[in-house]
Amino acid sequence: MAQQNSCHYNESMGFFYNNSNAEDSWNKPKLILVQVVGSLFCCFILVSNAMVIAAVITNKRFHYPFYYLLANLAASDFLAGIAYVYLMFNTGEVSRKLTVKGYFIRQGLLDISLSASLANLLVIALERYISVMNWKVHSNLTKRRVTLLIVLVWAISIFMGAVPSLGWNCICNLSDCSQLAPIFSRSYLIFWSVSNLVVFLVMVVIYTRIYTYVKRKTAVLTPHTSGSINRKRTPIKLIKTVMVVLGAFVICWTPGLVVLLLDGLNCTSCDVMKLKTWLLLLAVLNSVMNPCIYSYKDEEMWTTFKNLMRCIGNGTRRQRSTRANARPLSSGQDTGNSQPPSEETKNDDQGIL
């Protein structure tokens, strides 16, 4: 009974914001501007990443492990778009009125999408390492193994997003609450930020190893080959695409993870709350950038995008045409397809006259 009295599961989030001295107040014009602009960005995130997934499904040239994992990365960005929409309309004064469960859902969606993106990038890095070390465009992973990897990525991501709600929080220990996430304990923020930064470092090491190997291998092959070296450079194109995606991810998320680490370390002079809005903007920007990188670095992907948009446009025009043809004609309308009047109709008309 004493343990229940010391916990605060029935309190609103305003209680925890006051406990952490965390100000999440937005003036109304700023909040409306953020919601309008953010909604436009989120619409682009949802549509563009859905097109990446559709491109991989419809184009048989993309039926390889690398592109399946790329589509899974797009799925994590798609989830991030949903999480940002939910966050935007549950922030400011609204966030103080949220229940503990509602706040866990809000933060859990963000954490799951980030974990899924990070885990996907790590798996893609390992897939690229295996393929490049064998000097192949694509690895020999079977569809079954790729499916198991995708399931494993989402299982780990969902678990990581659910950890705070499973007990690693400060609801029963208010002195350990953080500012950026008022019901998350500082120890969890330290674990979360350090683990993600370590994964960043591991991926940078993997791609550095891949880059040096490819550069050395290309230097050895160049004197002995002529036109065939262009065919061998195909793996390099895929590596460059992933390296740009990884670089954008690291640039957009590292500042936020560092600020989370400072908040976890209880840095009272860092004023982490002022940076919260800009860090969220960087996170949204990352999900906007990824589909642009795919289409810019991969000509086949861009061509597939254009074909999909053309099909959607043709389907819309066809649907409009069908609706127009199905619309009943009024008595005053005349069409080119009308049949000439029969002799009986003419005689009846003459009788009436």
Coordinates of C-alpha atoms in Angstrom, one line a residue:
M1 CA 0.0 0.0 0.0
A2 CA 2.9 2.4 0.8
Q3 CA 4.4 1.7 -2.6
Q4 CA 1.1 2.6 -4.3
N5 CA 0.9 5.8 -2.3
S6 CA 4.4 6.8 -3.5
C7 CA 3.6 6.4 -7.2
H8 CA 1.6 8.9 -9.3
Y9 CA 0.0 6.9 -12.1
N10 CA -3.3 8.8 -11.8
E11 CA -1.7 12.3 -12.1
S12 CA -1.9 14.3 -15.3
M13 CA 1.3 15.3 -17.1
G14 CA 0.9 18.8 -15.7
F15 CA 2.0 17.4 -12.3
F16 CA 5.2 15.9 -13.8
Y17 CA 6.0 19.1 -15.8
N18 CA 5.7 21.1 -12.6
N19 CA 7.8 18.6 -10.7
S20 CA 10.6 18.8 -13.3
N21 CA 10.3 22.6 -13.8
A22 CA 9.9 21.9 -17.5
E23 CA 8.1 24.6 -19.5
D24 CA 6.4 23.3 -22.7
S25 CA 4.3 26.4 -23.3
W26 CA 3.7 27.7 -26.9
N27 CA 2.0 30.9 -27.8
K28 CA -1.0 30.2 -30.1
P29 CA 0.3 31.8 -33.3
K30 CA 3.6 29.8 -33.0
L31 CA 1.7 26.6 -32.3
I32 CA -0.6 27.1 -35.3
L33 CA 2.4 27.8 -37.5
V34 CA 4.2 24.7 -36.4
Q35 CA 1.1 22.6 -36.8
V36 CA 0.4 23.9 -40.4
V37 CA 4.0 23.6 -41.6
G38 CA 4.6 20.4 -39.8
S39 CA 1.5 18.8 -41.3
L40 CA 2.7 19.7 -44.8
F41 CA 6.1 18.1 -44.0
C42 CA 4.4 15.0 -42.5
C43 CA 2.1 14.6 -45.6
F44 CA 5.2 14.6 -47.8
I45 CA 6.9 12.1 -45.4
L46 CA 3.9 9.8 -45.6
V47 CA 3.3 10.0 -49.4
S48 CA 7.0 9.8 -50.4
N49 CA 7.9 6.9 -48.2
A50 CA 4.7 5.1 -49.3
M51 CA 6.0 5.5 -52.9
V52 CA 9.4 4.1 -51.9
I53 CA 7.7 1.0 -50.5
A54 CA 5.4 0.8 -53.6
A55 CA 8.4 1.1 -55.9
V56 CA 10.2 -1.8 -54.3
I57 CA 7.1 -3.9 -54.5
T58 CA 6.2 -3.2 -58.1
N59 CA 9.7 -3.1 -59.7
K60 CA 11.2 -6.5 -60.0
R61 CA 14.7 -4.9 -60.3
F62 CA 14.4 -4.0 -56.6
H63 CA 13.6 -7.6 -55.5
Y64 CA 16.9 -7.9 -53.6
P65 CA 17.9 -7.9 -49.9
F66 CA 19.3 -4.3 -50.1
Y67 CA 16.0 -2.9 -51.4
Y68 CA 13.8 -4.9 -49.1
L69 CA 15.8 -3.4 -46.2
L70 CA 15.5 0.0 -47.8
A71 CA 11.8 -0.4 -48.0
N72 CA 11.7 -1.3 -44.4
L73 CA 13.7 1.9 -43.6
A74 CA 11.0 3.8 -45.5
A75 CA 8.4 2.0 -43.4
S76 CA 10.1 3.3 -40.2
D77 CA 10.1 6.8 -41.7
F78 CA 6.4 6.4 -42.5
L79 CA 5.8 5.5 -38.8
A80 CA 7.9 8.6 -37.9
G81 CA 5.5 10.7 -39.9
I82 CA 2.5 9.4 -38.0
A83 CA 4.4 9.9 -34.7
Y84 CA 5.2 13.6 -35.6
V85 CA 1.5 14.3 -36.5
Y86 CA 0.4 12.8 -33.1
L87 CA 3.2 14.8 -31.3
M88 CA 2.3 18.1 -33.0
F89 CA -1.4 18.0 -32.0
N90 CA -0.5 16.8 -28.4
T91 CA 2.1 19.4 -27.5
G92 CA 2.1 22.8 -25.8
E93 CA -0.7 23.2 -23.3
V94 CA -2.3 20.0 -24.5
S95 CA 0.7 18.0 -23.3
R96 CA 0.0 19.1 -19.7
K97 CA -3.5 17.6 -19.9
L98 CA -2.3 14.2 -21.2
T99 CA -2.6 11.2 -19.0
V100 CA 0.5 9.1 -18.2
K101 CA -0.7 6.5 -20.7
G102 CA -1.2 9.1 -23.5
Y103 CA 2.3 10.5 -22.9
F104 CA 3.8 7.0 -23.1
I105 CA 2.0 6.5 -26.4
R106 CA 3.3 9.8 -27.7
Q107 CA 6.9 9.2 -26.8
G108 CA 6.7 5.5 -27.6
L109 CA 5.8 6.1 -31.3
L110 CA 8.8 8.4 -31.6
D111 CA 11.2 5.9 -29.9
I112 CA 9.9 3.0 -32.0
S113 CA 10.4 4.9 -35.2
L114 CA 13.9 6.0 -34.2
S115 CA 14.9 2.5 -33.1
A116 CA 13.5 1.0 -36.3
S117 CA 15.5 3.5 -38.5
L118 CA 18.7 2.9 -36.5
A119 CA 18.3 -0.9 -36.6
N120 CA 17.5 -0.8 -40.3
L121 CA 20.6 1.3 -41.0
L122 CA 22.8 -1.1 -39.0
V123 CA 21.4 -4.2 -40.8
I124 CA 21.9 -2.5 -44.2
A125 CA 25.5 -1.7 -43.2
L126 CA 26.1 -5.3 -42.4
E127 CA 24.4 -6.4 -45.7
R128 CA 26.6 -4.0 -47.7
Y129 CA 29.7 -5.2 -45.9
I130 CA 28.9 -8.8 -46.8
S131 CA 28.2 -8.0 -50.4
V132 CA 31.2 -5.8 -50.9
M133 CA 33.6 -8.2 -49.3
N134 CA 32.5 -10.7 -51.8
W135 CA 32.6 -8.0 -54.5
K136 CA 29.0 -8.5 -55.4
V137 CA 26.2 -6.0 -56.1
H138 CA 23.8 -7.9 -53.8
S139 CA 24.4 -10.3 -50.9
N140 CA 23.2 -13.9 -51.0
L141 CA 20.7 -13.4 -48.2
T142 CA 17.5 -15.4 -48.9
K143 CA 14.1 -13.8 -48.7
R144 CA 13.4 -15.9 -45.6
R145 CA 16.4 -14.5 -43.8
V146 CA 15.6 -11.0 -44.9
T147 CA 12.1 -11.4 -43.6
L148 CA 13.4 -12.7 -40.3
L149 CA 15.8 -9.7 -40.1
I150 CA 12.9 -7.3 -40.7
V151 CA 10.8 -9.0 -38.0
L152 CA 13.7 -8.8 -35.6
V153 CA 14.2 -5.1 -36.3
W154 CA 10.6 -4.3 -35.4
A155 CA 10.6 -6.6 -32.4
I156 CA 13.6 -4.8 -31.0
S157 CA 12.2 -1.4 -31.9
I158 CA 8.9 -2.1 -30.2
F159 CA 10.6 -3.4 -27.1
M160 CA 12.9 -0.3 -26.9
G161 CA 9.9 2.0 -27.3
A162 CA 8.0 0.2 -24.6
V163 CA 10.8 0.0 -22.0
P164 CA 9.8 3.2 -20.1
S165 CA 6.1 2.1 -19.8
L166 CA 7.3 -1.3 -18.6
G167 CA 8.9 0.3 -15.5
W168 CA 12.0 2.2 -16.3
N169 CA 10.5 5.6 -15.4
C170 CA 10.3 8.0 -12.6
I171 CA 6.6 7.8 -11.7
C172 CA 7.5 6.3 -8.3
N173 CA 10.8 8.3 -7.9
L174 CA 10.1 12.0 -8.7
S175 CA 13.6 13.1 -7.9
D176 CA 15.0 11.1 -10.9
C177 CA 12.7 12.7 -13.5
S178 CA 14.2 14.5 -16.5
Q179 CA 13.2 17.8 -18.1
L180 CA 12.8 16.8 -21.7
A181 CA 10.7 13.8 -20.8
P182 CA 9.1 14.5 -17.4
I183 CA 8.2 10.9 -16.6
F184 CA 11.4 9.3 -18.0
S185 CA 14.2 8.7 -15.5
R186 CA 17.6 10.3 -16.1
S187 CA 19.2 6.9 -16.1
Y188 CA 17.0 5.8 -19.0
L189 CA 18.0 8.9 -21.0
I190 CA 21.6 8.1 -20.4
F191 CA 21.2 4.5 -21.6
W192 CA 19.1 5.6 -24.6
S193 CA 21.5 8.3 -25.8
V194 CA 24.7 6.4 -25.2
S195 CA 23.5 3.2 -26.9
N196 CA 22.4 5.1 -30.0
L197 CA 25.6 7.0 -30.2
V198 CA 27.6 3.7 -29.9
V199 CA 25.5 2.3 -32.8
F200 CA 26.3 5.4 -34.8
L201 CA 30.0 4.8 -34.1
V202 CA 29.8 1.2 -35.2
M203 CA 28.1 2.1 -38.5
V204 CA 30.7 4.8 -39.2
V205 CA 33.5 2.2 -38.6
I206 CA 31.7 -0.4 -40.9
Y207 CA 31.4 2.1 -43.8
T208 CA 34.9 3.4 -43.3
R209 CA 36.1 -0.2 -43.6
I210 CA 33.9 -0.7 -46.7
Y211 CA 35.2 2.5 -48.3
T212 CA 38.9 1.7 -47.8
Y213 CA 38.4 -1.8 -49.1
V214 CA 36.5 -0.7 -52.3
K215 CA 39.1 2.1 -52.9
R216 CA 42.0 -0.3 -52.6
K217 CA 40.2 -3.0 -54.7
T218 CA 39.3 -0.5 -57.5
A219 CA 42.9 0.7 -57.6
V220 CA 44.1 -2.9 -58.1
L221 CA 41.5 -3.6 -60.8
T222 CA 41.8 -0.4 -62.8
P223 CA 45.1 -1.2 -64.6
H224 CA 43.8 -4.6 -65.7
T225 CA 40.3 -3.7 -66.9
S226 CA 38.7 -1.2 -69.2
G227 CA 35.0 -1.0 -69.8
S228 CA 34.1 -3.8 -67.3
I229 CA 35.2 -1.6 -64.4
N230 CA 32.0 0.4 -64.8
R231 CA 30.0 -2.8 -64.1
K232 CA 32.1 -3.4 -61.0
R233 CA 31.4 0.1 -59.8
T234 CA 27.7 -0.7 -59.4
P235 CA 28.2 -1.8 -55.7
I236 CA 29.8 1.6 -55.1
K237 CA 26.7 3.4 -56.2
L238 CA 24.6 1.6 -53.6
I239 CA 27.2 2.2 -50.9
K240 CA 27.2 6.0 -51.7
T241 CA 23.4 6.0 -51.4
V242 CA 23.5 4.4 -48.0
M243 CA 26.4 6.5 -46.8
V244 CA 24.5 9.7 -47.7
V245 CA 21.4 8.4 -45.8
L246 CA 23.6 7.5 -42.8
G247 CA 25.3 10.8 -42.9
A248 CA 22.0 12.7 -42.9
F249 CA 20.7 10.5 -40.1
V250 CA 23.8 11.1 -37.9
I251 CA 23.8 14.9 -38.5
C252 CA 20.1 15.2 -37.8
W253 CA 20.0 13.0 -34.7
T254 CA 23.3 13.4 -33.0
P255 CA 22.5 16.9 -31.5
G256 CA 19.3 15.5 -30.0
L257 CA 21.0 12.5 -28.5
V258 CA 23.7 14.7 -27.0
V259 CA 21.1 17.0 -25.4
L260 CA 19.3 13.9 -24.1
L261 CA 22.6 12.8 -22.6
L262 CA 23.1 16.2 -20.9
D263 CA 19.6 16.1 -19.5
G264 CA 20.2 12.6 -18.2
L265 CA 23.4 13.8 -16.5
N266 CA 21.3 16.6 -14.9
C267 CA 23.2 19.5 -16.5
T268 CA 21.4 22.4 -14.9
S269 CA 23.2 25.1 -16.9
C270 CA 22.5 23.6 -20.3
D271 CA 18.9 24.9 -20.7
V272 CA 17.9 21.9 -22.7
M273 CA 14.2 23.0 -23.1
K274 CA 15.1 25.9 -25.4
L275 CA 16.7 23.4 -27.9
K276 CA 13.7 21.0 -27.9
T277 CA 11.8 22.7 -30.8
W278 CA 14.9 22.9 -33.1
L279 CA 15.9 19.3 -32.3
L280 CA 12.4 18.1 -33.3
L281 CA 12.7 20.1 -36.5
L282 CA 16.0 18.3 -37.4
A283 CA 14.3 15.0 -36.7
V284 CA 11.4 15.8 -39.1
L285 CA 13.9 17.1 -41.7
N286 CA 15.7 13.7 -41.7
S287 CA 12.5 11.8 -42.6
V288 CA 11.9 14.4 -45.3
M289 CA 15.4 14.0 -46.8
N290 CA 15.5 10.2 -47.1
P291 CA 13.1 9.7 -50.0
C292 CA 14.8 12.7 -51.8
I293 CA 18.2 10.9 -51.4
Y294 CA 16.8 7.6 -52.8
S295 CA 15.4 9.3 -55.9
Y296 CA 18.4 11.5 -56.4
K297 CA 21.1 8.9 -56.0
D298 CA 19.3 6.0 -57.7
E299 CA 18.1 6.7 -61.3
E300 CA 16.0 3.5 -61.4
M301 CA 14.2 4.5 -58.2
W302 CA 13.4 8.0 -59.7
T303 CA 12.2 6.4 -62.9
T304 CA 9.9 4.1 -60.9
F305 CA 8.6 7.1 -59.0
K306 CA 7.7 8.8 -62.2
N307 CA 5.9 5.7 -63.5
L308 CA 3.9 5.4 -60.3
M309 CA 2.9 9.1 -60.5
R310 CA 2.0 8.7 -64.2
C311 CA -0.2 5.6 -63.3
I312 CA -1.9 7.5 -60.5
G313 CA -2.5 10.4 -62.8
N314 CA -3.9 8.2 -65.6
G315 CA -6.1 6.4 -63.1
T316 CA -7.5 9.6 -61.8
R317 CA -8.3 10.9 -65.3
R318 CA -9.9 7.5 -66.2
Q319 CA -12.0 7.6 -63.0
R320 CA -13.2 11.1 -63.9
S321 CA -14.0 10.1 -67.4
T322 CA -16.0 7.1 -66.1
R323 CA -18.0 9.2 -63.8
A324 CA -18.7 11.7 -66.6
N325 CA -19.9 8.9 -68.9
A326 CA -22.1 7.4 -66.1
R327 CA -23.8 10.8 -65.4
P328 CA -27.4 10.7 -66.7
L329 CA -28.1 13.1 -69.6
S330 CA -30.8 15.7 -69.3
S331 CA -33.6 16.0 -71.9
G332 CA -32.0 19.2 -73.4
Q333 CA -28.6 17.5 -73.9
D334 CA -27.6 16.1 -77.3
T335 CA -24.7 13.7 -77.8
G336 CA -22.9 12.4 -80.9
N337 CA -23.8 8.9 -79.9
S338 CA -27.6 9.4 -80.0
Q339 CA -29.4 7.2 -82.5
P340 CA -31.5 8.8 -85.3
P341 CA -35.2 8.6 -84.8
S342 CA -37.1 5.7 -86.2
E343 CA -39.9 5.9 -88.8
E344 CA -42.5 5.2 -86.2
T345 CA -41.2 8.1 -84.1
K346 CA -41.3 10.3 -87.1
N347 CA -44.9 9.3 -87.9
D348 CA -46.0 9.9 -84.3
D349 CA -44.3 13.2 -84.3
Q350 CA -46.1 14.2 -87.5
G351 CA -49.5 13.0 -86.1
I352 CA -48.9 15.2 -83.0
L353 CA -48.1 18.2 -85.2

